[in-house]
Coordinates of C-alpha atoms in Angstrom, one line a residue:
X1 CA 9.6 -34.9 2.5
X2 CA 8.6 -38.3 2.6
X3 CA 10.0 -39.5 5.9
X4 CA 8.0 -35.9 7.3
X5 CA 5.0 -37.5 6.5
X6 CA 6.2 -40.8 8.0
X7 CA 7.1 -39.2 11.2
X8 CA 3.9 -36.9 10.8
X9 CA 1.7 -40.4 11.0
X10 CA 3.6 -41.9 14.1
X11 CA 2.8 -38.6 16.2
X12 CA -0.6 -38.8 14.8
X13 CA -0.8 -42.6 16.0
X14 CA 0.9 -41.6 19.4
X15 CA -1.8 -38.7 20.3
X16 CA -4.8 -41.5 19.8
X17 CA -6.1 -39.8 16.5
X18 CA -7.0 -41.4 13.2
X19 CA -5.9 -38.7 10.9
X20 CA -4.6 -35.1 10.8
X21 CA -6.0 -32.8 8.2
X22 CA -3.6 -30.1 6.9
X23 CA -5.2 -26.8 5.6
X24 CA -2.3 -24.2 6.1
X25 CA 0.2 -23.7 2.8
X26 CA 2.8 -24.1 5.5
X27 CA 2.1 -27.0 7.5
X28 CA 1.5 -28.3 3.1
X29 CA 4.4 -26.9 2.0
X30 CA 6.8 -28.4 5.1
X31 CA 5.3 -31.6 4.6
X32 CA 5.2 -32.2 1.2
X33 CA 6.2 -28.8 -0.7
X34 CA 2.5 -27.8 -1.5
X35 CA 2.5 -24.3 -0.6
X36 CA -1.4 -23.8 -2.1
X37 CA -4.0 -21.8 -0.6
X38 CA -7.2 -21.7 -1.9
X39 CA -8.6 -19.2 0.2
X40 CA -12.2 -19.7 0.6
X41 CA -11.9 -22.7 -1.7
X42 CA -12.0 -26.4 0.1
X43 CA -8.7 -27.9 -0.2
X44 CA -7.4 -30.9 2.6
X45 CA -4.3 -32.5 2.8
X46 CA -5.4 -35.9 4.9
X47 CA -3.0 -38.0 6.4
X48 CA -3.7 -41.1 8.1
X49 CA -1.9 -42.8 11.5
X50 CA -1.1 -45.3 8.4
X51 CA 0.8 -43.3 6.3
X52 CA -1.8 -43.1 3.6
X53 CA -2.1 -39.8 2.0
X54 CA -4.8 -38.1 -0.3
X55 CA -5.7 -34.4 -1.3
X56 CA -9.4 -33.3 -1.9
X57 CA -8.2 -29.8 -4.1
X58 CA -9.9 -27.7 -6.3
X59 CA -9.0 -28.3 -9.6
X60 CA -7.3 -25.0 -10.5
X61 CA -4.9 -26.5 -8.5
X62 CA -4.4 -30.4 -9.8
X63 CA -1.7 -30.3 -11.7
X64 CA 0.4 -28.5 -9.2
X65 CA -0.1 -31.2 -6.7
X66 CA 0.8 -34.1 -9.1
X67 CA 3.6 -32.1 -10.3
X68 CA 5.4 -32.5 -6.8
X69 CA 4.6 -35.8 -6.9
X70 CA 1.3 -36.4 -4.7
X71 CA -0.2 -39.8 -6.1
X72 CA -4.2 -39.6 -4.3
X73 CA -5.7 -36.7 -5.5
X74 CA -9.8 -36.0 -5.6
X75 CA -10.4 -32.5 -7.2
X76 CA -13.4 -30.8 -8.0
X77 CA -14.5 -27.9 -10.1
X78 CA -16.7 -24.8 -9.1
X79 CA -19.9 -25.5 -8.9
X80 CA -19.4 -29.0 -6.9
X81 CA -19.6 -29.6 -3.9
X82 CA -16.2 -30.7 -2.6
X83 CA -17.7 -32.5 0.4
X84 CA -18.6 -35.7 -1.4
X85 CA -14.8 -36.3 -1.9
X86 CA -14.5 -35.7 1.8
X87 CA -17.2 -38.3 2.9
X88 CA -15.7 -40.8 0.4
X89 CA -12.6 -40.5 2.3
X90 CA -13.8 -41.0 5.3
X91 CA -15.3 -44.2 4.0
X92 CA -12.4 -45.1 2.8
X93 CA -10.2 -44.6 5.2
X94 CA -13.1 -46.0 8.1
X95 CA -13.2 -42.4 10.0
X96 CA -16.5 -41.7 10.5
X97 CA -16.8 -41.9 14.3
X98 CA -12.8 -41.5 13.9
X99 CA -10.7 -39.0 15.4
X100 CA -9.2 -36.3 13.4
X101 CA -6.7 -33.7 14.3
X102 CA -7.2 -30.7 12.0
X103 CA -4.7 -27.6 11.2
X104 CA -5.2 -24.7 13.8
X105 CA -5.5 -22.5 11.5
X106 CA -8.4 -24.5 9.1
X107 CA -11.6 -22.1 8.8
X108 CA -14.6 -22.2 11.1
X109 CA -16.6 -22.3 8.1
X110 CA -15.0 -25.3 6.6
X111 CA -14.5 -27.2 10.3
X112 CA -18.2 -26.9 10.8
X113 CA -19.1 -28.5 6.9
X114 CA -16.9 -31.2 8.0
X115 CA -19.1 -31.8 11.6
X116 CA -21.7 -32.1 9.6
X117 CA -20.7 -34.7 7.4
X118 CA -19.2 -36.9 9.9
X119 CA -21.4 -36.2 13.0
X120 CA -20.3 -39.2 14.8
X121 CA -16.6 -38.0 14.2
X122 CA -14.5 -36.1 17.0
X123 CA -12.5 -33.2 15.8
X124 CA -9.7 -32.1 17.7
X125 CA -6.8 -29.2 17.6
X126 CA -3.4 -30.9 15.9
X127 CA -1.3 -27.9 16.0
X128 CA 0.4 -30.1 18.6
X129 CA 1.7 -32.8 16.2
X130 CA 2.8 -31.0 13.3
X131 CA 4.3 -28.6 16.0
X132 CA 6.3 -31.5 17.4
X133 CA 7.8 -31.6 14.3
X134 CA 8.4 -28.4 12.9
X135 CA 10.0 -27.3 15.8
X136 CA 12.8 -29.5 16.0
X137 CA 15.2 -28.3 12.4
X138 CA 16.6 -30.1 10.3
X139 CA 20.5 -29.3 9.3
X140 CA 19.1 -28.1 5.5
X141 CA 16.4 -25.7 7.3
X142 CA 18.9 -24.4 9.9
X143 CA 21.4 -23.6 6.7
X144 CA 18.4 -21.6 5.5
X145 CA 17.9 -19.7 8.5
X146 CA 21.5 -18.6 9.1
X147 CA 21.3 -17.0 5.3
X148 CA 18.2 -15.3 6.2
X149 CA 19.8 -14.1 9.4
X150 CA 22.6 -12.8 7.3
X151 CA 20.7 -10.8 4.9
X152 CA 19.4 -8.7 8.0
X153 CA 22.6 -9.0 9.7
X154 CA 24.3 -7.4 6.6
X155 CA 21.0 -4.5 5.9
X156 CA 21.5 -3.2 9.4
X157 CA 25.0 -3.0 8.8
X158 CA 24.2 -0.7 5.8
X159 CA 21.8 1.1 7.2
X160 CA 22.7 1.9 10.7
X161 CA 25.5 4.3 9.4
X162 CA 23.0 6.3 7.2
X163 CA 20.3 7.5 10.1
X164 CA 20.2 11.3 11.2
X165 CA 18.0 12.8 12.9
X166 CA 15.3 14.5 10.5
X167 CA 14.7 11.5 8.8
X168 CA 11.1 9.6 9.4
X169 CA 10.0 5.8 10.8
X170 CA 8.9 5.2 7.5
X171 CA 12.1 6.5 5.3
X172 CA 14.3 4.0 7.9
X173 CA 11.6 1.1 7.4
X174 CA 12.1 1.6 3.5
X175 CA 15.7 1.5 4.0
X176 CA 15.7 -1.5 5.2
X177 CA 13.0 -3.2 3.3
X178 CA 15.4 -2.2 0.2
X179 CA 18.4 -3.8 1.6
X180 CA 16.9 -7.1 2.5
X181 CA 15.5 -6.9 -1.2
X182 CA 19.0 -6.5 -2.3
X183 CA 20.6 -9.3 -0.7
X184 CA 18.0 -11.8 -2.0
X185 CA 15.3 -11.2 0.7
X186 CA 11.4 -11.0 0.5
X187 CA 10.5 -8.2 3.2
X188 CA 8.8 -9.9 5.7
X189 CA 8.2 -7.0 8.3
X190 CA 10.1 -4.2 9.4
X191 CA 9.2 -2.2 12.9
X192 CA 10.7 1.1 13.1
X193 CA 10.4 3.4 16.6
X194 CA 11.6 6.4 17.9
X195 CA 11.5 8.1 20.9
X196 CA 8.6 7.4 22.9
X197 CA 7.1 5.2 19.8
X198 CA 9.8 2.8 21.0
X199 CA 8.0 2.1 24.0
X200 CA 5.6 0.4 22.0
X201 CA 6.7 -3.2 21.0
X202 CA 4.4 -3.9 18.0
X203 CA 4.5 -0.3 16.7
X204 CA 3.5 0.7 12.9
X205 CA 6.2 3.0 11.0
X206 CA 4.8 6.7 10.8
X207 CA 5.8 9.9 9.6
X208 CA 7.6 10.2 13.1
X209 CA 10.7 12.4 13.0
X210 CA 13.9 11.2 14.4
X211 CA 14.8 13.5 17.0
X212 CA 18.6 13.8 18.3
X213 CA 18.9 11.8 21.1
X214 CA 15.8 9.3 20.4
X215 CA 15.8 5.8 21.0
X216 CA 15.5 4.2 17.6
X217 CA 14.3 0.4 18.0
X218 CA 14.4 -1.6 14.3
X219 CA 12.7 -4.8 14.7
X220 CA 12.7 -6.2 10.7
X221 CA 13.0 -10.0 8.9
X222 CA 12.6 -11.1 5.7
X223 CA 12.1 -14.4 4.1
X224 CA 14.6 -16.2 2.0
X225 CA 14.3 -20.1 0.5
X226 CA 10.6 -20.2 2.1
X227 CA 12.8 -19.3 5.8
X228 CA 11.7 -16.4 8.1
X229 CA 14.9 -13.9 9.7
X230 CA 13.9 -11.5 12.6
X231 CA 16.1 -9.2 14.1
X232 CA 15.9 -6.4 16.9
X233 CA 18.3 -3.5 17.4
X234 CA 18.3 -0.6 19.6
X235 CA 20.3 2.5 18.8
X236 CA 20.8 5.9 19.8
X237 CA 20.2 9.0 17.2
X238 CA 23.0 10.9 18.0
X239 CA 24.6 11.3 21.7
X240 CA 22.5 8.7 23.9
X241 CA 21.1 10.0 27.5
X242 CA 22.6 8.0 30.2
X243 CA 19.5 6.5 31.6
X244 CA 19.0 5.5 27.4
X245 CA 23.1 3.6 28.2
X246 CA 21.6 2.2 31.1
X247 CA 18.8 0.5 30.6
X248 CA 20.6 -0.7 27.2
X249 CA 23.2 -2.5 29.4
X250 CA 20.0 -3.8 31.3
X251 CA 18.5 -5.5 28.5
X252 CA 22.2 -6.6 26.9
X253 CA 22.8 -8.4 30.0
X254 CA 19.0 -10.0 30.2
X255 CA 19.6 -11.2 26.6
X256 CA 23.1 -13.1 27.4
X257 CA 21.8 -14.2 30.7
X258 CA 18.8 -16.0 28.5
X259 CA 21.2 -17.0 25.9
X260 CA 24.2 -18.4 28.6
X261 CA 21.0 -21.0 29.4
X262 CA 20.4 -22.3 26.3
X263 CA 21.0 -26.4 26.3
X264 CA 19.3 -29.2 25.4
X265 CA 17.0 -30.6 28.4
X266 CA 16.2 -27.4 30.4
X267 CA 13.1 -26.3 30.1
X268 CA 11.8 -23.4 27.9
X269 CA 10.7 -21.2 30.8
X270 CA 14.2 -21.4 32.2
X271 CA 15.6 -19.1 29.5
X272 CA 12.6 -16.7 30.0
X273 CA 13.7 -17.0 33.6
X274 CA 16.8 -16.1 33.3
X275 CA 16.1 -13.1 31.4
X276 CA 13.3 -11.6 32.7
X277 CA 15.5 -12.0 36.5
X278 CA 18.1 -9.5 35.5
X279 CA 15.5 -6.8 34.7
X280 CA 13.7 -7.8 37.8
X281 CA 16.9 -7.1 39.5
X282 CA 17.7 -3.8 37.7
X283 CA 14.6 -2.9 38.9
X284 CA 12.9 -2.8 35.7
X285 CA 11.0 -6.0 35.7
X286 CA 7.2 -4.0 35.3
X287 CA 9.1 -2.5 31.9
X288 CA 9.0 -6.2 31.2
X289 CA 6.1 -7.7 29.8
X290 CA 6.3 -9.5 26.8
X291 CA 7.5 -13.0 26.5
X292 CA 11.3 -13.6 25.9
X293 CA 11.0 -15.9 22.9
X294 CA 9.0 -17.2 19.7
X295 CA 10.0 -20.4 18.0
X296 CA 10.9 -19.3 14.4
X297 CA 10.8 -21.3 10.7
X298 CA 9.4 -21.3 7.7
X299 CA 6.4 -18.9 9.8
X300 CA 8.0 -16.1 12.0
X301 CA 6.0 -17.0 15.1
X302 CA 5.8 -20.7 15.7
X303 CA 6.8 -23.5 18.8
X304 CA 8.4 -23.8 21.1
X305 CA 7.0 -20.4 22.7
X306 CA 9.7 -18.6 25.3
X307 CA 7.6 -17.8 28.0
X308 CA 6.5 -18.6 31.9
X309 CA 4.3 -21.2 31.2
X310 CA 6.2 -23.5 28.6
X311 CA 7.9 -26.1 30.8
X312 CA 8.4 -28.3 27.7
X313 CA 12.3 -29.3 27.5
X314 CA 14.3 -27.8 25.2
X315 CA 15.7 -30.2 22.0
X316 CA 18.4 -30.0 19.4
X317 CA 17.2 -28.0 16.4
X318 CA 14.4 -26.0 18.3
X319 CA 15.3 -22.4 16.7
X320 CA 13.5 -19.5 18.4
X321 CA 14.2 -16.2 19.2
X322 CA 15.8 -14.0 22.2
X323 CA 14.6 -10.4 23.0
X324 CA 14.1 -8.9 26.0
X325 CA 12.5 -5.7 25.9
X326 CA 11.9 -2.8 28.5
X327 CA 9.6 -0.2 27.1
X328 CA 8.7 3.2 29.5
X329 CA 4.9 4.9 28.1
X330 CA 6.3 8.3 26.7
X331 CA 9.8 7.7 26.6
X332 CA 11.7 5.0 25.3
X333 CA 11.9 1.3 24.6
X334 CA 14.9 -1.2 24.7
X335 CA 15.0 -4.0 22.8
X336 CA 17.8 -6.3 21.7
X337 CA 16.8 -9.8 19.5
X338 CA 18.5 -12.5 17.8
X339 CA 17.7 -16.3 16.8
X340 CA 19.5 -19.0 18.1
X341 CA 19.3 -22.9 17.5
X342 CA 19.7 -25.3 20.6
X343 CA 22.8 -27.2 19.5
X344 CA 23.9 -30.5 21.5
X345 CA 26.1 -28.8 23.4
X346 CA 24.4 -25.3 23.8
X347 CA 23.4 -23.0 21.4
X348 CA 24.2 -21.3 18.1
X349 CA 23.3 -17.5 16.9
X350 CA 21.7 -17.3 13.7
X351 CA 22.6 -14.0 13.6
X352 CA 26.0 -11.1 14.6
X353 CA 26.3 -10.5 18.1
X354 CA 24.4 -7.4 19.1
X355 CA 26.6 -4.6 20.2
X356 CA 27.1 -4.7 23.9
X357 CA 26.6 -0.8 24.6
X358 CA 24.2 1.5 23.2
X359 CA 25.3 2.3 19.5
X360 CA 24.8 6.5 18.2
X361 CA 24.7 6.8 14.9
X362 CA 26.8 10.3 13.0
X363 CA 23.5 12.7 13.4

């Protein structure tokens, strides 16, 4: 933890600020194992282009923070005002006309407090330099998301041969939020839609019946050892139409198209390239319009970002995901997802291969 934070400081140094203030439990917990939220409490985890670090906390919180072993700590109780521990650092850390990079996620209400306090001081977006860092794994965090990919890897295993048609979205989601409970995992989400509901990529489990014939898409993850899983598969209920087979071989060959580009160097809108060309080819490229890819972690959606516009290069140990998706408004959708890690070499799956035809399940 401590060489994160020495890292942390020389990207703060390199983008010209003073200090970055942390906010979310995540960007905390990676950089020190604080996971805290205080929720409409003040809490700020400074960090200085020095290396110095203190916490301004409430103090139902204290002795969590000095139990993991942070040193400079400044609580207050309700009923105080918490922005007196603020100014003071700022004195004492000389960043009153400073720069500070804050969390993206750190609340309007809190950001503007902060303005006030230090008018002189300019505040600028450091999701950038924590991103830098999160995005590129360590060996221990990859470990931890191949065992998360496994626990989804083995609940669609069990649950694939138990869908018939009759059944509802939400009796499948439960299915699988039971077997990722099983195998050690915290559900993190689970999408499950059939038929025409399949054509919509974010779609909430109903009371949908599964038809014969449907499309099913399960999109589901869970977290495991503070590590996010996400996984998309695409069956058939029952005997799959041939246009269903079709566009399923589309989407199989637009995922190992993305996946055969995976290597250290290219850049991230290569891979989205290289997917989103065999679609355009199969003459499905309008069915197409989602990004190819999220960067995944200890949060499911994070850098680097799959897309058109992310000509960043890819590095060793940037984990992210790989699902192409065709979806047709009152039909179907197609989508097939798992999570790779950019190796030195090329690229490894976090999760099984996905089948390369269109799987029907007994019924």
């Amino acid at each position: 933890m401590a060489n994160r934070v020495e890292r942390l400081a020389e990207r703060i140094g390199e983008t010209g600020a003073d200090a970055f203030i942390a906010w979310d439990p995540v960007t905390m917990g990676y950089l020190l194992g604080f996971h805290e939220n205080a929720h409409e409490r003040f809490l700020a985890l400074a960090i200085s282009a020095k290396g110095e670090v203190r916490l301004i906390c409430p103090a139902l919180t204290e002795s969590q923070a000095r139990r993991i072993g942070i040193q400079d700590i400044r609580p207050w109780k309700d009923g105080e005002d918490p922005m007196g521990h603020f100014f003071e650092l700022a004195r004492d850390w000389n960043l009153k006309s400073a720069i500070i990079a804050v969390d993206a996620v750190l609340p309007a209400r809190q950001l503007l407090k902060m303005q006030d306090w230090l008018p002189a001081a300019l505040f600028k977006d450091g999701e950038s330099i924590v991103a830098s860092l999160m995005s590129r794994k360590e060996p221990e965090e990859i470990d931890r998301l191949r065992k998360a990919g496994a626990v989804a890897d083995e609940t669609f295993l069990e649950v694939f041969p138990k869908i018939r048609a009759g059944q509802t979205e939400r009796q499948i989601e439960k299915m699988l939020n039971d077997g990722m409970t099983a195998r050690g995992g915290t559900p993190a989400f689970a999408i499950v839609a059939a038929g025409a509901n399949a054509a919509e990529p974010h779609h909430l489990s109903d009371d949908t019946v599964l038809k014969t014939g449907d499309t099913l898409i399960l999109d589901f993850g869970c977290e495991r050892q503070g590590y996010i899983s996400d996984i998309t598969r695409t069956v058939s209920v029952g005997p799959a139409s041939d246009s269903a087979k079709e566009m399923y071989d589309l989407v199989y060959r637009a995922h190992m198209a993305a996946r055969k580009a995976i290597r250290p160097g290219v850049p991230a809108n290569s891979i989205d390239k290289a997917a989103r060309d065999v679609i355009v080819a199969g003459g499905a490229g309008e069915a197409f319009f989602h990004r190819t890819g999220h960067g995944i972690g200890m949060q499911g959606h994070e850098h680097p970002y799959i897309n058109d516009s992310n000509s960043e290069p890819l590095e060793p140990g940037n984990c992210f995901s790989i699902e192409p998706g065709v979806y047709f408004a009152g039909e179907l959708g197609i989508r097939i997802e798992n999570i790779v890690a950019v190796t030195e070499d090329g690229h490894e799956s976090m999760n099984a291969e996905p089948s390369p035809t269109l799987l029907e399940t007994g019924g």
